[in-house]
XYZ file of C-alpha atoms in Angstrom:
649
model
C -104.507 92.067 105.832
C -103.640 88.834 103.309
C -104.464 88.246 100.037
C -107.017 85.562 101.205
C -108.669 88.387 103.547
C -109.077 90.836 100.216
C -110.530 87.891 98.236
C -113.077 87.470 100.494
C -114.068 90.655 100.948
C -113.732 91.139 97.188
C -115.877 88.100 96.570
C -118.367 89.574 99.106
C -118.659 92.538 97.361
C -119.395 90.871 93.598
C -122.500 88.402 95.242
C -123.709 91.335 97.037
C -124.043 92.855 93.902
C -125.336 89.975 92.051
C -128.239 89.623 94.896
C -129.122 92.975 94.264
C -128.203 93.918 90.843
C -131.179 92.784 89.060
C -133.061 96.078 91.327
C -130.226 98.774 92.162
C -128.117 99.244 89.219
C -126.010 102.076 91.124
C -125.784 99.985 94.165
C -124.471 97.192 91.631
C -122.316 99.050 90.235
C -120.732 100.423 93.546
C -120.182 96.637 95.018
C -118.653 95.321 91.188
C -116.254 98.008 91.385
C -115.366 98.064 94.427
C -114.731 94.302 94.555
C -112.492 94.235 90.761
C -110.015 96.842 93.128
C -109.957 94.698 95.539
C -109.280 91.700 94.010
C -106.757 93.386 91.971
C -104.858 94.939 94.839
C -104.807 91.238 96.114
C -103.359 90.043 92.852
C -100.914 92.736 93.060
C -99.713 92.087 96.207
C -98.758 88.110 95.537
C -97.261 89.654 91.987
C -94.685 92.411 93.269
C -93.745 89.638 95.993
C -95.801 88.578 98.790
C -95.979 84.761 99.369
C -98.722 82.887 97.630
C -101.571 82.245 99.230
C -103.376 78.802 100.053
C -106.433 77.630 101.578
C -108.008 74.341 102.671
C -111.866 74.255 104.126
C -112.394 72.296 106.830
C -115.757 71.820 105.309
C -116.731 69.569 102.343
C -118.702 70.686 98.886
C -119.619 68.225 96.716
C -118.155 65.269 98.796
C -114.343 67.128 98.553
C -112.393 69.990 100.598
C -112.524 73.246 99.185
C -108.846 74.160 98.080
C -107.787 77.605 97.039
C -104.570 78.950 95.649
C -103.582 82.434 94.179
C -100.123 81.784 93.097
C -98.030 84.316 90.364
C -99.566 82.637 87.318
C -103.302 82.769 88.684
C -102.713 86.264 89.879
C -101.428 87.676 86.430
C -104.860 86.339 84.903
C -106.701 87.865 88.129
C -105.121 91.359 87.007
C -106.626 90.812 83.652
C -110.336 90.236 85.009
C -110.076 92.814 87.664
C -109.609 95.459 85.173
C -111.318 94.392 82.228
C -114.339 93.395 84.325
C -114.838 96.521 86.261
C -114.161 98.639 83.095
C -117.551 96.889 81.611
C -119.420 97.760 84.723
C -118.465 100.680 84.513
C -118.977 101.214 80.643
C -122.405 99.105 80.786
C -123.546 101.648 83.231
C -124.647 104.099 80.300
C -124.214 101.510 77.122
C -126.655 99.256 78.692
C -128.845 101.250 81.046
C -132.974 100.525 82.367
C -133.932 103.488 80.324
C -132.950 101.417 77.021
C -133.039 98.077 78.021
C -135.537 97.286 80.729
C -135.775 94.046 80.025
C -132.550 93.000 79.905
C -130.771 95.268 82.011
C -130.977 93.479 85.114
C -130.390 90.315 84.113
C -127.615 91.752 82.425
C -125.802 92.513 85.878
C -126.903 89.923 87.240
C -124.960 87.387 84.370
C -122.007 90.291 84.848
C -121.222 89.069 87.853
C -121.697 85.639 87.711
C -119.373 85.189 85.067
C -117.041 87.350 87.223
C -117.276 85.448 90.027
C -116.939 81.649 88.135
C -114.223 82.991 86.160
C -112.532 84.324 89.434
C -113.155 80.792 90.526
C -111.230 78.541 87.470
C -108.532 80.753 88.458
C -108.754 79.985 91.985
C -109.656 76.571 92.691
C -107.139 73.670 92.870
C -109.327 71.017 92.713
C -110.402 68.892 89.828
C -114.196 68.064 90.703
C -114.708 72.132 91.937
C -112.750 73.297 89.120
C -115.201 72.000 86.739
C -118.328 72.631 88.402
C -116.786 76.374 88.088
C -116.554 76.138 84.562
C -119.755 75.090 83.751
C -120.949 77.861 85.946
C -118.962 79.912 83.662
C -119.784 78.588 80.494
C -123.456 79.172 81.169
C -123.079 82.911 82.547
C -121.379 83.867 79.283
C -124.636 82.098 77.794
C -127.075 84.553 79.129
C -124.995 87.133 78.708
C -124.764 86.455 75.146
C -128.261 86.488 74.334
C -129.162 89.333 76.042
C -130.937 90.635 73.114
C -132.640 87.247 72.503
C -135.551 88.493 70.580
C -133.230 88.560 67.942
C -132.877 85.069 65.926
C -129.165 85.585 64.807
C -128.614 86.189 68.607
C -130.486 83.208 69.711
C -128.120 81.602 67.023
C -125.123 82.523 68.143
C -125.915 81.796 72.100
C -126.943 78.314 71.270
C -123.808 77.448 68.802
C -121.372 79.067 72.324
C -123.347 76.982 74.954
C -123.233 73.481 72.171
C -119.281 73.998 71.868
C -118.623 75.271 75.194
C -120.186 72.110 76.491
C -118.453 69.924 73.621
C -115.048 71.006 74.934
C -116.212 70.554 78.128
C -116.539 67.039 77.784
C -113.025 67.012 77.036
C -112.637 68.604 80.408
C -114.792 66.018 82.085
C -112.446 63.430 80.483
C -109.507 65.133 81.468
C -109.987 65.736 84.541
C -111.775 62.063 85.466
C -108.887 60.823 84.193
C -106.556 62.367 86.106
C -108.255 62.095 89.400
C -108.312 58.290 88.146
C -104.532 58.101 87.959
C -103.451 59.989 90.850
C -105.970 59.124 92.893
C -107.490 62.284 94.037
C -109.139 65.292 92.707
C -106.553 67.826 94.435
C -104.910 69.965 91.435
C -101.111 70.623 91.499
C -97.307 70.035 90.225
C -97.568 66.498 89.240
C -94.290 66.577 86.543
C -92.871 63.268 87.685
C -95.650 61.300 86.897
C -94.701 60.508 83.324
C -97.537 58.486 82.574
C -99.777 61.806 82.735
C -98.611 62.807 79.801
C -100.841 61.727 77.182
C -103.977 63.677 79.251
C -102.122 66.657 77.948
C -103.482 66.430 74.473
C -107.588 66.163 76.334
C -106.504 69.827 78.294
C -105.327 70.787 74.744
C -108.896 70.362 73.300
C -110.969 71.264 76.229
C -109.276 74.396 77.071
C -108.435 75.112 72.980
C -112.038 75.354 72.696
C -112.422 78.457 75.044
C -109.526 79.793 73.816
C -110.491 80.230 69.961
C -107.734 77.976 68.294
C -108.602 76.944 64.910
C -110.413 75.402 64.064
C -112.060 75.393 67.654
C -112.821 79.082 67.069
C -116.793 78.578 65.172
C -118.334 79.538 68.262
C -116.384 83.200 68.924
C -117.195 85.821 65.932
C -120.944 85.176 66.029
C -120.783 84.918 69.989
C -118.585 88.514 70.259
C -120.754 89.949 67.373
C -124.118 89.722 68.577
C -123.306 90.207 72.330
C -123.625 93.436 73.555
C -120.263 95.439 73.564
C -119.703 95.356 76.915
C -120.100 91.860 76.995
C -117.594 91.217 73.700
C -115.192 93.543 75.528
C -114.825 90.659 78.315
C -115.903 88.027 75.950
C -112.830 88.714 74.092
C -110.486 90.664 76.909
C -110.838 87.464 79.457
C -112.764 84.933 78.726
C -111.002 83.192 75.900
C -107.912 83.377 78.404
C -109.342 81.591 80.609
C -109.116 78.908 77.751
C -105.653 79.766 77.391
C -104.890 79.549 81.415
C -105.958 76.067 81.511
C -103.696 75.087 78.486
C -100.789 77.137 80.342
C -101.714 75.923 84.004
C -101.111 72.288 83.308
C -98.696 72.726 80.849
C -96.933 73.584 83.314
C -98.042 71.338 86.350
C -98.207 68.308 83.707
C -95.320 66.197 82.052
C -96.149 67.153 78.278
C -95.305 64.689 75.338
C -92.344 65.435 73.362
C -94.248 66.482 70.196
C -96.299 69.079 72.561
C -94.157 72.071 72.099
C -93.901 72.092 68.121
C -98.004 71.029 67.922
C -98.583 74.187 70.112
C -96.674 76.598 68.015
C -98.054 74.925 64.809
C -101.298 75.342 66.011
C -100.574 79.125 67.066
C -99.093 80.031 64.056
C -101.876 78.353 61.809
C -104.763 80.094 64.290
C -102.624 83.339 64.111
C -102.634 83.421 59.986
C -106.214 82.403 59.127
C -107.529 84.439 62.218
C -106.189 87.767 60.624
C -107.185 86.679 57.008
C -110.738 86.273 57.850
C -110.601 89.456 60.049
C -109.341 91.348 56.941
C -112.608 89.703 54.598
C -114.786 90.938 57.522
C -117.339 94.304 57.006
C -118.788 93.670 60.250
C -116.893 95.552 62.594
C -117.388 93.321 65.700
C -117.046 90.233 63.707
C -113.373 91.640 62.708
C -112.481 92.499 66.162
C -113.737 88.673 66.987
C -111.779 87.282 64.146
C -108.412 89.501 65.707
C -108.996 87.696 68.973
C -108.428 84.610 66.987
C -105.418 86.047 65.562
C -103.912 86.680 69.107
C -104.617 83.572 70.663
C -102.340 82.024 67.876
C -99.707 84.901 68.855
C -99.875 83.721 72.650
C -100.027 80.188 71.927
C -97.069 80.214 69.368
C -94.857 81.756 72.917
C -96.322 78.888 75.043
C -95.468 76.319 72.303
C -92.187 77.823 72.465
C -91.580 77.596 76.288
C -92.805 73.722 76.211
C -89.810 73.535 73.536
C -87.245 75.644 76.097
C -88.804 72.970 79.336
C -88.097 69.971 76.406
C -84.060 71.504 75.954
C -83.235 72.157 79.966
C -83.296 75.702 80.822
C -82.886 77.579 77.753
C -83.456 80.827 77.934
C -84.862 81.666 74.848
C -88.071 79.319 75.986
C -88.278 81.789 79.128
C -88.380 84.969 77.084
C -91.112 83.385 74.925
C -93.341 82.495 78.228
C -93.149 86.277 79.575
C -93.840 87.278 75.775
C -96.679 85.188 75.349
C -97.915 86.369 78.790
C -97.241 89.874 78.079
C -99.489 89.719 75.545
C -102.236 87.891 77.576
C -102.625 91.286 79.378
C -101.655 93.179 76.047
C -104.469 91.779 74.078
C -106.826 91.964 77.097
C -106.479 95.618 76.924
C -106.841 96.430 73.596
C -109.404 94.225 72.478
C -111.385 95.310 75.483
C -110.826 99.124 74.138
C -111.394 98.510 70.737
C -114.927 96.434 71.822
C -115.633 99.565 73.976
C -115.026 101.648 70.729
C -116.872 99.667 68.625
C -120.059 99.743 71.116
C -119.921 103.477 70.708
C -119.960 103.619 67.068
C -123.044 100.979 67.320
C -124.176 102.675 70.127
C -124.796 106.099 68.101
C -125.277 105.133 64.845
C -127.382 101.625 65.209
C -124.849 99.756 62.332
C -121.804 97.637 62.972
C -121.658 97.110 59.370
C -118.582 99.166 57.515
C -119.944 99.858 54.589
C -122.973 101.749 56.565
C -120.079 104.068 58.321
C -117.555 107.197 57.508
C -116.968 110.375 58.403
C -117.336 109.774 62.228
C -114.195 111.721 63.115
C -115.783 115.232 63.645
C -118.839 113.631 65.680
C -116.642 111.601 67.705
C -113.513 112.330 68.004
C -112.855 110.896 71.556
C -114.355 107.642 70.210
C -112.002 108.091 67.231
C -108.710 108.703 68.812
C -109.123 106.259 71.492
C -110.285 103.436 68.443
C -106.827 104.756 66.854
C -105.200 104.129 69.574
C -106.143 100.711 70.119
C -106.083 100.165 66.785
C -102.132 100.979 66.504
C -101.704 98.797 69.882
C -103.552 95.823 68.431
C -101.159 95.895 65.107
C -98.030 95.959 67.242
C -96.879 100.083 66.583
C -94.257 101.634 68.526
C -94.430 103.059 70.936
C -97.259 100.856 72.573
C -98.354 97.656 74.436
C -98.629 95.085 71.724
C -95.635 95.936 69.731
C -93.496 94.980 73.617
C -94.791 91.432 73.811
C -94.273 90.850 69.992
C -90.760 91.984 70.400
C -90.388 89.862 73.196
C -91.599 87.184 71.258
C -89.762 87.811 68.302
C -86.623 87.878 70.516
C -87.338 84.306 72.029
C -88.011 82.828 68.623
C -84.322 84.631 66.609
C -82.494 82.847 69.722
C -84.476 79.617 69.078
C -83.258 79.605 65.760
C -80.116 80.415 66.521
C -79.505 78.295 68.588
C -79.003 75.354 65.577
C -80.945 72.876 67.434
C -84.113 71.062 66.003
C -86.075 73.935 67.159
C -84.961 75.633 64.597
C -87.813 73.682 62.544
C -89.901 75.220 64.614
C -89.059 78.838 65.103
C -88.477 80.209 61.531
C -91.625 79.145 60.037
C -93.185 80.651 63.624
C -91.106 84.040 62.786
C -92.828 84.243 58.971
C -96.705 83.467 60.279
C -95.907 86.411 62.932
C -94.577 89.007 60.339
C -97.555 88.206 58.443
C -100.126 88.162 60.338
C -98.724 91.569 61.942
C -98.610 92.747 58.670
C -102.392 91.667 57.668
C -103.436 93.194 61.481
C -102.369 97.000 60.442
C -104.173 96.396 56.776
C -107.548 95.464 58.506
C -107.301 98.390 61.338
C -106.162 100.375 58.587
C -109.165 99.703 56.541
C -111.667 100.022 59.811
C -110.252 102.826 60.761
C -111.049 104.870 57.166
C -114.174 103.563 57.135
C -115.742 104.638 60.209
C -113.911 107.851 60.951
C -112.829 109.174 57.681
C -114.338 110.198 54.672
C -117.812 111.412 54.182
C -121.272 109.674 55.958
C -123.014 106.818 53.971
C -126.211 106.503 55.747
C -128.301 109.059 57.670
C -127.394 107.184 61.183
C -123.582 108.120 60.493
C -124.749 112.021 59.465
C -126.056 112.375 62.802
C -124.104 110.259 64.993
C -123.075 111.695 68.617
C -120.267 111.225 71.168
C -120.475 108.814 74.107
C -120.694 110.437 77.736
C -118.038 110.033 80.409
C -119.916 106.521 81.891
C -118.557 105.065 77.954
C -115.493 107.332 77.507
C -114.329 106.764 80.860
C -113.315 102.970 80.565
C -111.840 103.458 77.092
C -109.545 106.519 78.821
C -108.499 103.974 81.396
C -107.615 101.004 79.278
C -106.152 103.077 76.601
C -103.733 104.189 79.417
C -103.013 100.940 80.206
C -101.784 99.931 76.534
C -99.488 103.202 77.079
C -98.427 102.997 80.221
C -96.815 99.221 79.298
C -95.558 100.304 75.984
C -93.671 103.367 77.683
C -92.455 101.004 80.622
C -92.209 97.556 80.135
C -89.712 97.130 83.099
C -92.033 98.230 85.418
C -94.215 95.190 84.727
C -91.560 92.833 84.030
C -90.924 91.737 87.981
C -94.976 90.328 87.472
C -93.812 88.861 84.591
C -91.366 87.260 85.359
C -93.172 86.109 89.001
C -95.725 84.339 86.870
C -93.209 82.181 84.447
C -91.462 81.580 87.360
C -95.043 80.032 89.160
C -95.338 78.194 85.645
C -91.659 76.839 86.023
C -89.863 77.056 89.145
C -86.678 76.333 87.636
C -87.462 79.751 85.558
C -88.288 81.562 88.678
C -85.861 84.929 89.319
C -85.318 85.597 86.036
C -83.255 88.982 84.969
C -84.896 91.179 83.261
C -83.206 91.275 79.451
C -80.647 94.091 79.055
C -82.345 94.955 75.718
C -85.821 96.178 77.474
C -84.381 98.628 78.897
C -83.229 100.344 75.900
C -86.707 99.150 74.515
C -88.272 101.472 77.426
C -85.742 104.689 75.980
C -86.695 104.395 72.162
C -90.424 104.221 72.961
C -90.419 107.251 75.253
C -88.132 108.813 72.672
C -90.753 107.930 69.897
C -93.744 108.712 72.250
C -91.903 112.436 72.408
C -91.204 112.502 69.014
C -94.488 112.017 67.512
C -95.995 114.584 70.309
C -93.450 116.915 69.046
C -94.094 116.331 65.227
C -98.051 116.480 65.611
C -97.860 119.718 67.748
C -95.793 121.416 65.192
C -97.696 119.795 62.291
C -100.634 121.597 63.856
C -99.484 124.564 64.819
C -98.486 125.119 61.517
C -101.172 123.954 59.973
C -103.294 126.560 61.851
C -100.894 129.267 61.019
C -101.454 128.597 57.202
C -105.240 127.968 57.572
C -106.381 124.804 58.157
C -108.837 123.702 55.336
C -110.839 120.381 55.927
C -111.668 118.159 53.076
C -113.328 114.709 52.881
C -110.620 111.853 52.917
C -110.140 110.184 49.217
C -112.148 113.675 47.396
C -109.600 113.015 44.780
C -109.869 116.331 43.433
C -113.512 116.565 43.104
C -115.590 119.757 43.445
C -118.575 117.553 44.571
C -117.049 114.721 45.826
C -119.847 111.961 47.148
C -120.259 109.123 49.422
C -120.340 106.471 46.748
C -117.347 107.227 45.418
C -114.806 106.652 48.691
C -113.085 103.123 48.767
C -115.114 100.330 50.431
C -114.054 97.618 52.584
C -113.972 95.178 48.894
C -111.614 97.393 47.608
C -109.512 97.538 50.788
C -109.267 93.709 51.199
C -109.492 92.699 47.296
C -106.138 91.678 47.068
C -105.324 89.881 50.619
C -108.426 88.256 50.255
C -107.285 86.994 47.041
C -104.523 85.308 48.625
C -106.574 83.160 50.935
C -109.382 82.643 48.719
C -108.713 78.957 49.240
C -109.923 79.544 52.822
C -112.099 82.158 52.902
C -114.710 81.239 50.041
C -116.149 84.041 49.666
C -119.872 83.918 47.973
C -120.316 86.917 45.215
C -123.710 88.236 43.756
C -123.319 90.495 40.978
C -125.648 92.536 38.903
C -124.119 94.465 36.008
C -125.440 97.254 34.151
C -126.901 96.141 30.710
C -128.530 97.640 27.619
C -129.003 101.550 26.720
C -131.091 102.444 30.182
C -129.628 100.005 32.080
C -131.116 99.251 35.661
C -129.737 99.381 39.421
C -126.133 97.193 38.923
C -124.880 95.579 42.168
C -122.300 93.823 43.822
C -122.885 92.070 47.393
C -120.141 89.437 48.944
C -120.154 87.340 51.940
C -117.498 85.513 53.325
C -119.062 82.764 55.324
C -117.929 80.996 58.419
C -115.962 78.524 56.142
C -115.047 75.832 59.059
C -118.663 75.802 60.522
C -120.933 76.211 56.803
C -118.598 74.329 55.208
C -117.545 71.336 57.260
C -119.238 70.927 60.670
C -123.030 72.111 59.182
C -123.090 69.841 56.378
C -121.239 66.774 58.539
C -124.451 67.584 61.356
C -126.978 67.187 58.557
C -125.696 63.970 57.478
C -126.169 62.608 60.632
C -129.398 64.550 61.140
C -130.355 62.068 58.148
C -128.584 59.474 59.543
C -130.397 59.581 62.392
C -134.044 60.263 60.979
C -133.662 57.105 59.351
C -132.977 54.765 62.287
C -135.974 56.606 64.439
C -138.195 55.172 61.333
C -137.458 51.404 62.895
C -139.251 52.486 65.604
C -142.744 52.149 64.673
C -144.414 50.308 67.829
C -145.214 46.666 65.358
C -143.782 44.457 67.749
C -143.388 41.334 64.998
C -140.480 43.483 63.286
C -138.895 44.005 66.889
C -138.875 40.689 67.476
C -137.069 40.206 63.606
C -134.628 43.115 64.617
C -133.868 40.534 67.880
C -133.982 37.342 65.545
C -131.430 39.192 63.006
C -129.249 40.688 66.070
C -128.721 37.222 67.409
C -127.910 35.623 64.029
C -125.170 38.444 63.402
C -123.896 37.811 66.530
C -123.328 33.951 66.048
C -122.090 34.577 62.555
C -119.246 36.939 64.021
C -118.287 34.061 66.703
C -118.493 31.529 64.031
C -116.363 33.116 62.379
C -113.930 34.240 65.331
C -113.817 30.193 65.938
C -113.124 28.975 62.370
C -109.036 27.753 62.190
């Protein structure tokens, strides 16, 4: 048995169950699962050290060779899509089942595993022309998966803005790769460092790919996209398919020369994406559209490592450019995890009470407190707290970019002002899962669909149990994943390959276990006493009240009032507000909405002018041939005017 031999029986098993999905959901379910473990054993197996795997058809498609690779770098991001995507099967199973979605339930697994499959492709295929043909494939599976509620308009919305960027970028893509095949000759995909003149095409992956990944301010397609998909969907949405933006950046960043300003654009870029991704996430009362908004955050985290490692491949082999690679990787399978759980979380808070909406939430802690702790947990992994996942590849990260700066070169520039848009945005991530936290599972119920809210069953809680062991089992033992790690930089830059795994994660792997045992320690006593003295339960912020209500717990406005002062300038947020007036004074309000600032404010009003623009030229087409021929007369005349001109001494 090879690697090769597992994909193929793992790819067997996904188009079996894409044939038949649409008909036998358990059948479907059987093959999807069965086929993410076996592609992930086959990952595995090139990751803890077999030989990478290559194949060549002997058959054409499309006029070129099929060519196939699974190397360390392809299967870390393989690991990532095995679990994440059978975890949605699994958790779609019950979330999105025939009984409540009849008509979209099929086509539901049938888009599941399409998008599976084409993303299992891009990370496969070593081949320019095949490479894009899967990513259109994928681009247009996430589409119907998007809409899947599409008698909705905002959905419709949102599917059409994903599928108009997704293809913009992809034109980049086109270019990209066109180019490339134009230069080299061929379409075949591989290290092509020494060919210095390929550098410039670096800036064309940078857009192409950017665009999948969510940089800013590429990002206008993601929170409505991850909002108004079902959760399931936003869980691999968010988990997977923006990395497969980030893989192509990564992938020939590191088969590519790169320019010289590549590095410190990259880490500009991340640390810009990382800051205005958490601000907006932290405006948000939509709880999907803040977990979109985090994803933003978090592809500026990764790419602020990868800038960093184009810096270390710019300086020889510095080793503070490695650690940032297996940081920013780390945290490619970090954030996968989390933001998958939290997605999972949020679709069982929608999923019971019918709201994503904040404001519409509280007191969901007694009705679901699997849903709660497991939120909590990915919650505290997503804003980088000991003793879990996220807070290892931000300290690995944070390591990479204190030895950058210490190491009084120019990329010193670089790293400090990378060091200060991290701390913040860390900071700003634990305010806004702070604030979601209280307002969906503490406090009292403000609507009637929070009052009687229910737990998920085992199909829902399952998945979350799984991933949220994931985030634990890498925060408790990072050295246990390191050897993948460090098998993937070293597939991104041989020269990096064998690296040693730092001294200081090992005593990394003591404190957390030592903090893991301390806080089950504290919260055992805390209950047991606690119990001993009669536990009493009161509603979250009752300040003192004998009749506390709803209406008078903090909101999400108060929450982000003073953070979302600071980026105003950014956000501009629109406020409606009705105060009370005269002796009997009427109902007073106060509504705000931060809007999509990039898209309302720049790209919408940009399209209408050349909506205008455009509306006015169709009105020279009016079929009166004498003003066509005038239109020809006037051409002509311009024309000999200009080479009049061009000929004058």
């Amino acid at each position: 048995m090879t690697p090769g031999v597992l994909l193929l029986i793992a790819a067997c098993g996904v188009i079996a169950g894409l044939v038949l999905g649409p008909w036998r959901p358990r059948l479907w379910l059987a093959l999807t699962s069965a086929g993410a473990i076996v592609a992930l054993v086959a990952a595995l197996w090139v990751l803890v050290g077999a030989t990478d795997w290559e194949w060549r058809s002997g058959f054409a498609v499309a006029g070129e060779p099929l060519h196939l690779r699974l190397d360390g770098l392809s299967a870390f991001f393989l690991v990532l899509l095995s679990v994440v995507g059978g975890a949605g099967a699994v958790y779609a199973r019950e979330y999105w089942a025939d009984q409540q979605h009849p008509d979209s339930a099929g086509r539901g697994r049938l888009a599941w595993n399409a998008i599976s499959l084409s993303m299992g492709g891009v990370l496969l295929i070593s081949n320019g022309l095949h490479f894009l043909i899967a990513w259109e494939l994928f681009a247009i599976s996430g589409y119907f998966l998007i809409v899947l509620e599409r008698q909705r308009r905002e959905v419709r919305t949102a599917g059409w803005l994903y599928l108009a960027v997704s293809h913009a970028g992809t034109l980049c893509l086109f270019a990209f790769f066109v180019a490339l095949a134009a230069r080299t000759g061929s379409w075949e995909l591989g290290p092509l460092r020494a060919h210095a003149e390929l550098a410039p095409l670096f800036w064309l992956a940078l857009a192409g790919f950017g665009v999948k990944a969510g940089l800013f301010p590429l990002h206008i397609w993601l929170p409505s996209a991850h909002a108004n998909a079902p959760s399931h969907v936003s869980a691999i949405m968010s988990g997977v398919a923006i990395k497969m933006g980030l893989y192509g950046i990564i992938r020939f960043g590191g088969w590519l020369p790169v320019p010289p300003a590549a590095g410190g654009v990259v880490i500009g870029i991340g640390a810009v994406t990382a800051l205005l991704g958490i601000a907006f996430a932290f405006a948000q009362n939509d709880l999907k559209r803040l977990l979109a908004y985090c994803s933003v955050e978090n592809v500026g985290i990764i790419a602020i490592g990868l800038g960093g490692a184009l810096l270390g491949v710019r300086h020889g082999d510095a080793p503070w450019g490695r650690l940032l690679l297996a940081g920013a990787l780390l945290h490619v399978w970090n954030h996968g995890a989390f933001k998958a759980l939290l997605f999972l979380g949020a679709g069982s808070v929608l999923h019971a009470t019918g709201t994503r909406e904040l404001s519409r939430l509280g007191g969901l802690a007694r009705v679901m407190p699997w849903t709660a702790g497991l939120f909590a947990l990915g919650a505290a992994a997503i804003s980088a707290l000991p003793p879990l996942n996220g807070f290892v590849s931000e300290w690995l990260l944070y390591l990479g970019l204190f030895d950058a700066a210490a190491s009084r070169s120019h990329t010193a520039w670089a790293a400090m002002p990378a060091v200060i848009a991290l701390a913040t945005a860390g900071a700003l991530a634990l305010a806004s899962f702070v604030k979601a936290s209280a307002m969906i599972f503490l406090g009292a119920p403000r609507t009637e669909a929070a009052a009687h809210a229910h737990e998920c069953g085992p199909w829902m809680r399952g998945p979350m149990l799984a991933l949220a062991g994931a985030c634990v089992g890498i925060g408790l033992a990072p050295c246990v994943f390191w050897p993948a790690v460090a098998r993937a930089v070293g597939a991104w830059n041989p020269a990096w390959a064998g690296a040693e795994m730092p001294a200081p994660l090992f005593t990394l792997s003591a404190v957390q276990f030592a903090l893991a045992g301390l806080f089950i320690a504290g919260g055992t006593w805390l209950w047991r006493r606690a119990r001993a003295n009669g536990l009493r339960r009161a509603l979250t912020w009752d300040c003192g009240y004998a009749r506390p209500t709803a209406r008078m717990q903090y909101t999400g406005g108060s929450f982000a009032g003073i953070a979302g002062g600071w980026f105003a300038w950014i956000l501009q947020p629109e406020r409606a507000l009705r105060r009370p007036r005269g002796p009997f004074p009427g109902r007073a309000s106060r509504i705000e909405r931060v809007p999509e600032t990039v898209l309302e404010r720049g790209i919408e009003p940009a399209g209408r002018v050349v909506m205008r623009a455009s509306a006015a030229v169709r009105r020279l087409q009016h079929g009166r041939l004498q003003f066509y021929i005038l239109y020809l007369a006037a051409g002509v005349a311009v024309l000999a005017m200009l080479v009049w001109l061009e000929g004058r001494p």
